[in-house]
């Protein structure tokens, strides 16, 4: 990695001149400033974060990497963006939103240009190029989500595995032994998004540990896709009495409509739980028990850990937010 000596040599100036140009502490001629900026860009030089703070050049801006992809569910995505922004403002920080689908380009640019004091990464894949990049850029960073490899990272997220276990516990405690799971569309799992895999693994493991019959179906596009997924669940579990839905709001709405069309009463004929949902399930017909995904819980903790890194060493860690259950009457004891 290039250092300040390399920049000075490439620009044909002294180290002190490079330092003055980067810190803004003294006026530098335009031609010299341009040569230094060109050298910084060409060498990929990134000033040490501690040196920036000593020079008084903190920006009070965080970068938020939250790319919009073709399959991004915008309401949930923007709930997290807003939660990060509000949490940052509580510390008098603004947020620079990086929404490009290119995985690492935006982060590389803001790191090289010294625009921000730290980075927050959202919508993390199990194997995410951005988390690999965080090891090489000289900026504090927090990941909201849990990639497969967390070494050297500070991560925060809802405990999706525990949420799945909580769903199974609620249903089995009421006597249900045949339980289906309606998940996200297949493309969400295929692109490696971390949280659906964690929830599904938690569901399957909890079903095995509790000795209940479990099945998972992933809906295709639109109401027809949801209908097909429910058909798949009932084909695997003809006696299904419990259903856990871990998917977007339109899918859950379509599932409830389809169950109503089939004359299946909730909770009399089927007990249903909405798991890790960022939307209000009290508006559903019928209202659903829910394990909510509250964006502010993980985002506030993520920003707090990022702010701590500005002035102190924070050891790599994975902070899991404990899920909680809200009873709205959509689960009943098995008759």
Short mmCIF file of C-alpha atoms in Angstrom, two decimals:
data_model
loop_
_atom_site.label_atom_id
_atom_site.label_comp_id
_atom_site.label_asym_id
_atom_site.label_seq_id
_atom_site.Cartn_x
_atom_site.Cartn_y
_atom_site.Cartn_z
CA UNK A 1 0.00 0.00 0.00
CA UNK A 2 1.35 3.45 -0.94
CA UNK A 3 2.47 5.80 1.83
CA UNK A 4 2.96 9.55 2.07
CA UNK A 5 6.63 9.19 1.03
CA UNK A 6 5.51 7.58 -2.25
CA UNK A 7 3.07 10.42 -2.89
CA UNK A 8 5.70 13.06 -2.22
CA UNK A 9 8.18 11.38 -4.59
CA UNK A 10 5.61 10.98 -7.38
CA UNK A 11 4.46 14.61 -7.07
CA UNK A 12 8.02 15.95 -6.79
CA UNK A 13 7.38 17.74 -3.49
CA UNK A 14 8.31 17.34 0.16
CA UNK A 15 6.41 15.18 2.60
CA UNK A 16 5.37 18.27 4.55
CA UNK A 17 3.86 19.79 1.39
CA UNK A 18 1.81 16.63 0.84
CA UNK A 19 0.66 16.78 4.46
CA UNK A 20 -0.34 20.45 4.14
CA UNK A 21 -2.21 19.75 0.91
CA UNK A 22 -4.15 16.84 2.39
CA UNK A 23 -4.93 18.52 5.71
CA UNK A 24 -5.77 21.93 4.29
CA UNK A 25 -3.72 23.53 7.07
CA UNK A 26 -1.78 25.73 4.65
CA UNK A 27 -2.47 27.22 1.24
CA UNK A 28 -0.83 25.27 -1.59
CA UNK A 29 -0.43 26.48 -5.17
CA UNK A 30 -3.01 25.11 -7.59
CA UNK A 31 -0.47 23.37 -9.82
CA UNK A 32 1.15 21.68 -6.82
CA UNK A 33 -2.21 20.69 -5.37
CA UNK A 34 -3.21 19.08 -8.68
CA UNK A 35 0.08 17.13 -8.87
CA UNK A 36 -0.44 15.83 -5.36
CA UNK A 37 -4.08 14.92 -6.04
CA UNK A 38 -3.04 13.07 -9.21
CA UNK A 39 -0.36 11.15 -7.29
CA UNK A 40 -2.82 10.25 -4.53
CA UNK A 41 -5.31 8.93 -7.09
CA UNK A 42 -2.76 7.03 -9.18
CA UNK A 43 -1.10 5.39 -6.18
CA UNK A 44 -4.36 4.68 -4.36
CA UNK A 45 -3.01 6.41 -1.26
CA UNK A 46 -5.35 6.53 1.75
CA UNK A 47 -4.30 8.74 4.67
CA UNK A 48 -4.34 7.10 8.08
CA UNK A 49 -7.61 7.77 9.95
CA UNK A 50 -5.76 8.73 13.14
CA UNK A 51 -3.66 11.23 11.23
CA UNK A 52 -6.76 12.79 9.71
CA UNK A 53 -8.29 13.29 13.14
CA UNK A 54 -5.08 14.79 14.54
CA UNK A 55 -5.06 17.17 11.60
CA UNK A 56 -8.62 18.18 12.44
CA UNK A 57 -9.98 17.04 9.07
CA UNK A 58 -12.94 14.94 10.17
CA UNK A 59 -15.86 15.44 7.83
CA UNK A 60 -18.79 14.47 10.09
CA UNK A 61 -20.10 12.33 7.24
CA UNK A 62 -20.60 8.57 7.16
CA UNK A 63 -20.88 6.61 3.93
CA UNK A 64 -23.81 4.19 3.76
CA UNK A 65 -23.39 1.46 1.17
CA UNK A 66 -26.94 0.34 0.35
CA UNK A 67 -27.10 -0.72 -3.32
CA UNK A 68 -30.46 -0.99 -5.09
CA UNK A 69 -30.69 -4.25 -6.99
CA UNK A 70 -33.43 -5.45 -9.36
CA UNK A 71 -34.92 -7.61 -6.59
CA UNK A 72 -34.54 -5.08 -3.76
CA UNK A 73 -37.73 -4.76 -1.69
CA UNK A 74 -37.73 -0.96 -1.47
CA UNK A 75 -39.94 -0.41 1.63
CA UNK A 76 -37.77 -2.55 3.90
CA UNK A 77 -34.56 -1.31 2.29
CA UNK A 78 -35.47 2.33 2.80
CA UNK A 79 -36.58 1.68 6.38
CA UNK A 80 -32.99 0.70 7.15
CA UNK A 81 -31.56 3.64 5.21
CA UNK A 82 -33.78 6.02 7.19
CA UNK A 83 -32.91 4.33 10.49
CA UNK A 84 -29.17 4.69 9.82
CA UNK A 85 -29.64 8.34 8.85
CA UNK A 86 -31.62 9.16 11.98
CA UNK A 87 -29.15 7.34 14.23
CA UNK A 88 -26.23 9.21 12.61
CA UNK A 89 -27.93 12.58 13.08
CA UNK A 90 -28.13 11.87 16.81
CA UNK A 91 -24.32 12.06 16.75
CA UNK A 92 -24.32 15.15 14.51
CA UNK A 93 -23.29 13.10 11.46
CA UNK A 94 -24.70 13.30 7.95
CA UNK A 95 -24.92 10.30 5.62
CA UNK A 96 -23.61 9.93 2.09
CA UNK A 97 -25.78 7.27 0.43
CA UNK A 98 -24.06 4.94 -2.04
CA UNK A 99 -26.78 3.17 -4.00
CA UNK A 100 -24.92 1.88 -7.05
CA UNK A 101 -25.16 -1.86 -7.71
CA UNK A 102 -21.39 -2.04 -8.33
CA UNK A 103 -20.19 -3.73 -5.19
CA UNK A 104 -16.99 -1.89 -4.28
CA UNK A 105 -16.54 1.15 -6.52
CA UNK A 106 -18.35 3.65 -4.34
CA UNK A 107 -16.53 2.59 -1.19
CA UNK A 108 -13.17 2.79 -2.92
CA UNK A 109 -13.92 6.29 -4.18
CA UNK A 110 -15.01 7.74 -0.84
CA UNK A 111 -12.07 6.12 0.95
CA UNK A 112 -9.55 7.49 -1.55
CA UNK A 113 -11.08 10.96 -1.56
CA UNK A 114 -11.34 11.23 2.25
CA UNK A 115 -14.95 12.32 1.99
CA UNK A 116 -16.15 10.37 5.03
CA UNK A 117 -15.08 9.40 8.53
CA UNK A 118 -16.57 5.90 8.50
CA UNK A 119 -18.60 3.35 6.57
CA UNK A 120 -21.80 1.40 7.18
CA UNK A 121 -22.65 -1.52 4.90
CA UNK A 122 -26.26 -2.68 4.41
CA UNK A 123 -27.91 -5.60 2.58
CA UNK A 124 -24.93 -7.88 3.00
CA UNK A 125 -24.49 -11.05 0.98
CA UNK A 126 -23.03 -14.19 2.51
CA UNK A 127 -19.89 -13.64 0.41
CA UNK A 128 -19.83 -9.89 -0.15
CA UNK A 129 -17.06 -8.04 -2.00
CA UNK A 130 -17.69 -4.99 0.15
CA UNK A 131 -16.85 -6.80 3.39
CA UNK A 132 -13.58 -8.00 1.85
CA UNK A 133 -12.77 -4.43 0.83
CA UNK A 134 -13.27 -3.15 4.38
CA UNK A 135 -10.06 -4.94 5.39
CA UNK A 136 -8.01 -2.81 3.00
CA UNK A 137 -9.51 0.67 3.35
CA UNK A 138 -8.31 2.77 6.25
CA UNK A 139 -11.74 3.69 7.59
CA UNK A 140 -13.80 2.57 10.59
CA UNK A 141 -16.71 0.40 9.45
CA UNK A 142 -19.79 -1.40 10.71
CA UNK A 143 -21.66 -4.13 8.83
CA UNK A 144 -25.41 -4.41 9.41
CA UNK A 145 -25.86 -8.06 8.52
CA UNK A 146 -23.78 -11.20 9.06
CA UNK A 147 -21.65 -12.48 6.17
CA UNK A 148 -20.26 -16.01 6.31
CA UNK A 149 -16.78 -14.71 7.10
CA UNK A 150 -16.90 -12.17 9.93
CA UNK A 151 -13.18 -12.19 10.75
CA UNK A 152 -11.94 -8.69 11.47
CA UNK A 153 -15.41 -7.14 11.09
CA UNK A 154 -17.80 -5.33 13.42
CA UNK A 155 -21.27 -6.71 12.62
CA UNK A 156 -24.78 -6.11 13.97
CA UNK A 157 -28.08 -7.74 13.03
CA UNK A 158 -31.27 -9.30 14.29
CA UNK A 159 -30.74 -12.89 15.41
CA UNK A 160 -32.64 -14.49 12.53
CA UNK A 161 -31.83 -18.03 13.65
CA UNK A 162 -33.27 -17.34 17.10
CA UNK A 163 -36.36 -15.79 15.47
CA UNK A 164 -36.90 -19.01 13.53
CA UNK A 165 -36.44 -21.06 16.70
CA UNK A 166 -38.91 -18.79 18.50
CA UNK A 167 -41.49 -19.37 15.76
CA UNK A 168 -41.14 -23.15 16.02
CA UNK A 169 -41.24 -23.00 19.81
CA UNK A 170 -44.47 -21.00 19.77
CA UNK A 171 -46.19 -23.45 17.44
CA UNK A 172 -44.91 -26.66 19.00
CA UNK A 173 -45.78 -25.43 22.48
CA UNK A 174 -49.36 -25.16 21.19
CA UNK A 175 -49.21 -28.77 20.00
CA UNK A 176 -48.49 -28.27 16.29
CA UNK A 177 -46.34 -31.02 14.75
CA UNK A 178 -46.68 -30.33 11.01
CA UNK A 179 -45.31 -26.87 10.19
CA UNK A 180 -44.56 -25.23 6.86
CA UNK A 181 -42.37 -22.24 6.05
CA UNK A 182 -43.13 -19.81 3.22
CA UNK A 183 -39.85 -18.13 2.32
CA UNK A 184 -38.56 -15.47 -0.03
CA UNK A 185 -38.46 -15.98 -3.81
CA UNK A 186 -35.62 -18.27 -4.96
CA UNK A 187 -33.62 -15.40 -6.50
CA UNK A 188 -33.08 -13.87 -3.03
CA UNK A 189 -31.36 -17.04 -1.83
CA UNK A 190 -29.49 -17.47 -5.11
CA UNK A 191 -27.82 -14.06 -4.90
CA UNK A 192 -26.59 -14.98 -1.43
CA UNK A 193 -28.50 -12.51 0.73
CA UNK A 194 -27.47 -13.47 4.26
CA UNK A 195 -30.60 -13.19 6.38
CA UNK A 196 -32.99 -15.52 4.48
CA UNK A 197 -30.40 -18.30 4.64
CA UNK A 198 -29.93 -17.77 8.36
CA UNK A 199 -33.67 -17.89 9.03
CA UNK A 200 -34.22 -20.96 6.85
CA UNK A 201 -31.34 -22.82 8.49
CA UNK A 202 -32.73 -21.91 11.91
CA UNK A 203 -36.19 -23.18 10.93
CA UNK A 204 -34.90 -26.48 9.58
CA UNK A 205 -32.59 -27.07 12.54
CA UNK A 206 -35.32 -26.23 15.08
CA UNK A 207 -37.80 -28.55 13.35
CA UNK A 208 -35.28 -31.40 13.48
CA UNK A 209 -34.40 -30.72 17.12
CA UNK A 210 -38.06 -30.64 18.14
CA UNK A 211 -38.91 -33.74 16.12
CA UNK A 212 -41.66 -32.07 14.08
CA UNK A 213 -42.43 -32.40 10.38
CA UNK A 214 -41.27 -29.30 8.54
CA UNK A 215 -41.21 -28.19 4.93
CA UNK A 216 -40.03 -25.07 3.09
CA UNK A 217 -41.48 -23.59 -0.12
CA UNK A 218 -40.19 -20.58 -2.03
CA UNK A 219 -42.82 -18.65 -4.01
CA UNK A 220 -42.49 -17.63 -7.62
CA UNK A 221 -43.70 -14.35 -9.09
CA UNK A 222 -47.08 -12.88 -8.13
CA UNK A 223 -50.19 -14.52 -6.66
CA UNK A 224 -49.78 -17.56 -8.92
CA UNK A 225 -46.30 -18.12 -7.51
CA UNK A 226 -47.62 -17.89 -3.95
CA UNK A 227 -50.44 -20.28 -4.81
CA UNK A 228 -47.91 -22.76 -6.15
CA UNK A 229 -45.79 -22.50 -3.03
CA UNK A 230 -48.78 -23.20 -0.79
CA UNK A 231 -49.69 -26.18 -2.99
CA UNK A 232 -46.13 -27.44 -2.51
CA UNK A 233 -46.38 -27.12 1.26
CA UNK A 234 -49.69 -28.97 1.44
CA UNK A 235 -48.34 -31.66 -0.88
CA UNK A 236 -45.41 -32.25 1.48
CA UNK A 237 -47.48 -31.74 4.64
CA UNK A 238 -51.13 -32.73 3.97
CA UNK A 239 -51.83 -32.31 7.69
CA UNK A 240 -50.09 -28.92 8.01
CA UNK A 241 -51.52 -26.97 10.97
CA UNK A 242 -48.83 -24.31 11.38
CA UNK A 243 -47.28 -21.85 8.92
CA UNK A 244 -44.33 -19.49 9.38
CA UNK A 245 -44.00 -16.75 6.77
CA UNK A 246 -40.56 -15.19 6.37
CA UNK A 247 -41.03 -13.09 3.23
CA UNK A 248 -42.03 -9.70 1.91
CA UNK A 249 -45.39 -8.06 2.63
CA UNK A 250 -46.95 -8.62 -0.84
CA UNK A 251 -46.19 -12.35 -0.59
CA UNK A 252 -47.76 -12.59 2.85
CA UNK A 253 -50.82 -10.65 1.67
CA UNK A 254 -51.24 -12.97 -1.32
CA UNK A 255 -50.86 -16.01 0.93
CA UNK A 256 -53.61 -14.81 3.27
CA UNK A 257 -55.89 -14.12 0.29
CA UNK A 258 -55.23 -17.59 -1.11
CA UNK A 259 -55.86 -19.29 2.22
CA UNK A 260 -59.14 -17.37 2.55
CA UNK A 261 -60.15 -18.46 -0.95
CA UNK A 262 -59.53 -22.06 0.09
CA UNK A 263 -61.76 -21.61 3.10
CA UNK A 264 -58.92 -22.13 5.58
CA UNK A 265 -59.63 -20.29 8.82
CA UNK A 266 -56.85 -18.59 10.78
CA UNK A 267 -56.18 -19.69 13.46
CA UNK A 268 -58.85 -22.40 13.58
CA UNK A 269 -57.65 -24.29 10.51
CA UNK A 270 -54.09 -23.00 10.35
CA UNK A 271 -51.98 -21.12 12.88
CA UNK A 272 -49.81 -18.49 11.18
CA UNK A 273 -46.78 -16.46 12.29
CA UNK A 274 -45.20 -13.58 10.36
CA UNK A 275 -41.47 -13.74 11.14
CA UNK A 276 -38.84 -11.00 10.83
CA UNK A 277 -41.28 -8.59 9.20
CA UNK A 278 -40.58 -4.86 8.91
CA UNK A 279 -44.24 -4.00 8.24
CA UNK A 280 -47.38 -3.76 10.38
CA UNK A 281 -49.16 -7.12 10.50
CA UNK A 282 -52.00 -5.72 12.61
CA UNK A 283 -53.47 -4.39 9.32
CA UNK A 284 -53.76 -7.88 7.85
CA UNK A 285 -57.01 -9.78 7.74
CA UNK A 286 -56.75 -11.46 10.13
CA UNK A 287 -53.99 -9.70 12.09
CA UNK A 288 -50.95 -11.94 12.45
CA UNK A 289 -48.66 -12.78 15.32
CA UNK A 290 -45.29 -11.32 14.43
CA UNK A 291 -41.63 -11.37 15.31
CA UNK A 292 -40.84 -7.85 14.09
CA UNK A 293 -37.72 -6.74 12.27
CA UNK A 294 -37.21 -3.27 13.75
CA UNK A 295 -34.68 -1.40 11.62
CA UNK A 296 -33.86 1.11 14.36
CA UNK A 297 -32.67 -1.60 16.76
CA UNK A 298 -29.79 -2.85 14.62
CA UNK A 299 -29.08 0.49 12.91
CA UNK A 300 -28.77 2.46 16.13
CA UNK A 301 -26.39 -0.14 17.52
CA UNK A 302 -24.43 -0.17 14.26
CA UNK A 303 -23.97 3.61 14.28
CA UNK A 304 -23.05 3.54 17.97
CA UNK A 305 -20.28 1.01 17.27
CA UNK A 306 -19.05 3.08 14.32
CA UNK A 307 -18.85 6.23 16.45
CA UNK A 308 -16.91 4.30 19.10
CA UNK A 309 -14.35 3.30 16.45
CA UNK A 310 -13.59 6.96 15.72
CA UNK A 311 -11.88 7.44 19.07
CA UNK A 312 -11.12 3.94 20.38
CA UNK A 313 -10.30 0.42 19.29
CA UNK A 314 -13.37 -1.77 18.95
CA UNK A 315 -12.58 -5.46 18.72
CA UNK A 316 -14.14 -7.40 15.84
CA UNK A 317 -17.50 -8.71 17.00
CA UNK A 318 -20.94 -9.93 16.02
CA UNK A 319 -23.72 -8.25 18.00
CA UNK A 320 -27.04 -10.08 17.64
CA UNK A 321 -30.26 -8.25 18.49
CA UNK A 322 -32.62 -10.52 20.40
CA UNK A 323 -36.01 -11.02 18.68
CA UNK A 324 -39.32 -10.58 20.48
CA UNK A 325 -42.80 -11.96 19.88
CA UNK A 326 -46.05 -10.01 19.50
CA UNK A 327 -49.25 -12.02 19.99
CA UNK A 328 -52.17 -10.91 17.77
CA UNK A 329 -54.26 -14.04 18.01
CA UNK A 330 -53.23 -15.91 14.85
CA UNK A 331 -51.88 -18.96 16.73
CA UNK A 332 -54.17 -21.27 18.63
CA UNK A 333 -53.71 -24.60 20.44
CA UNK A 334 -54.09 -27.68 18.25
CA UNK A 335 -57.51 -29.20 18.91
#
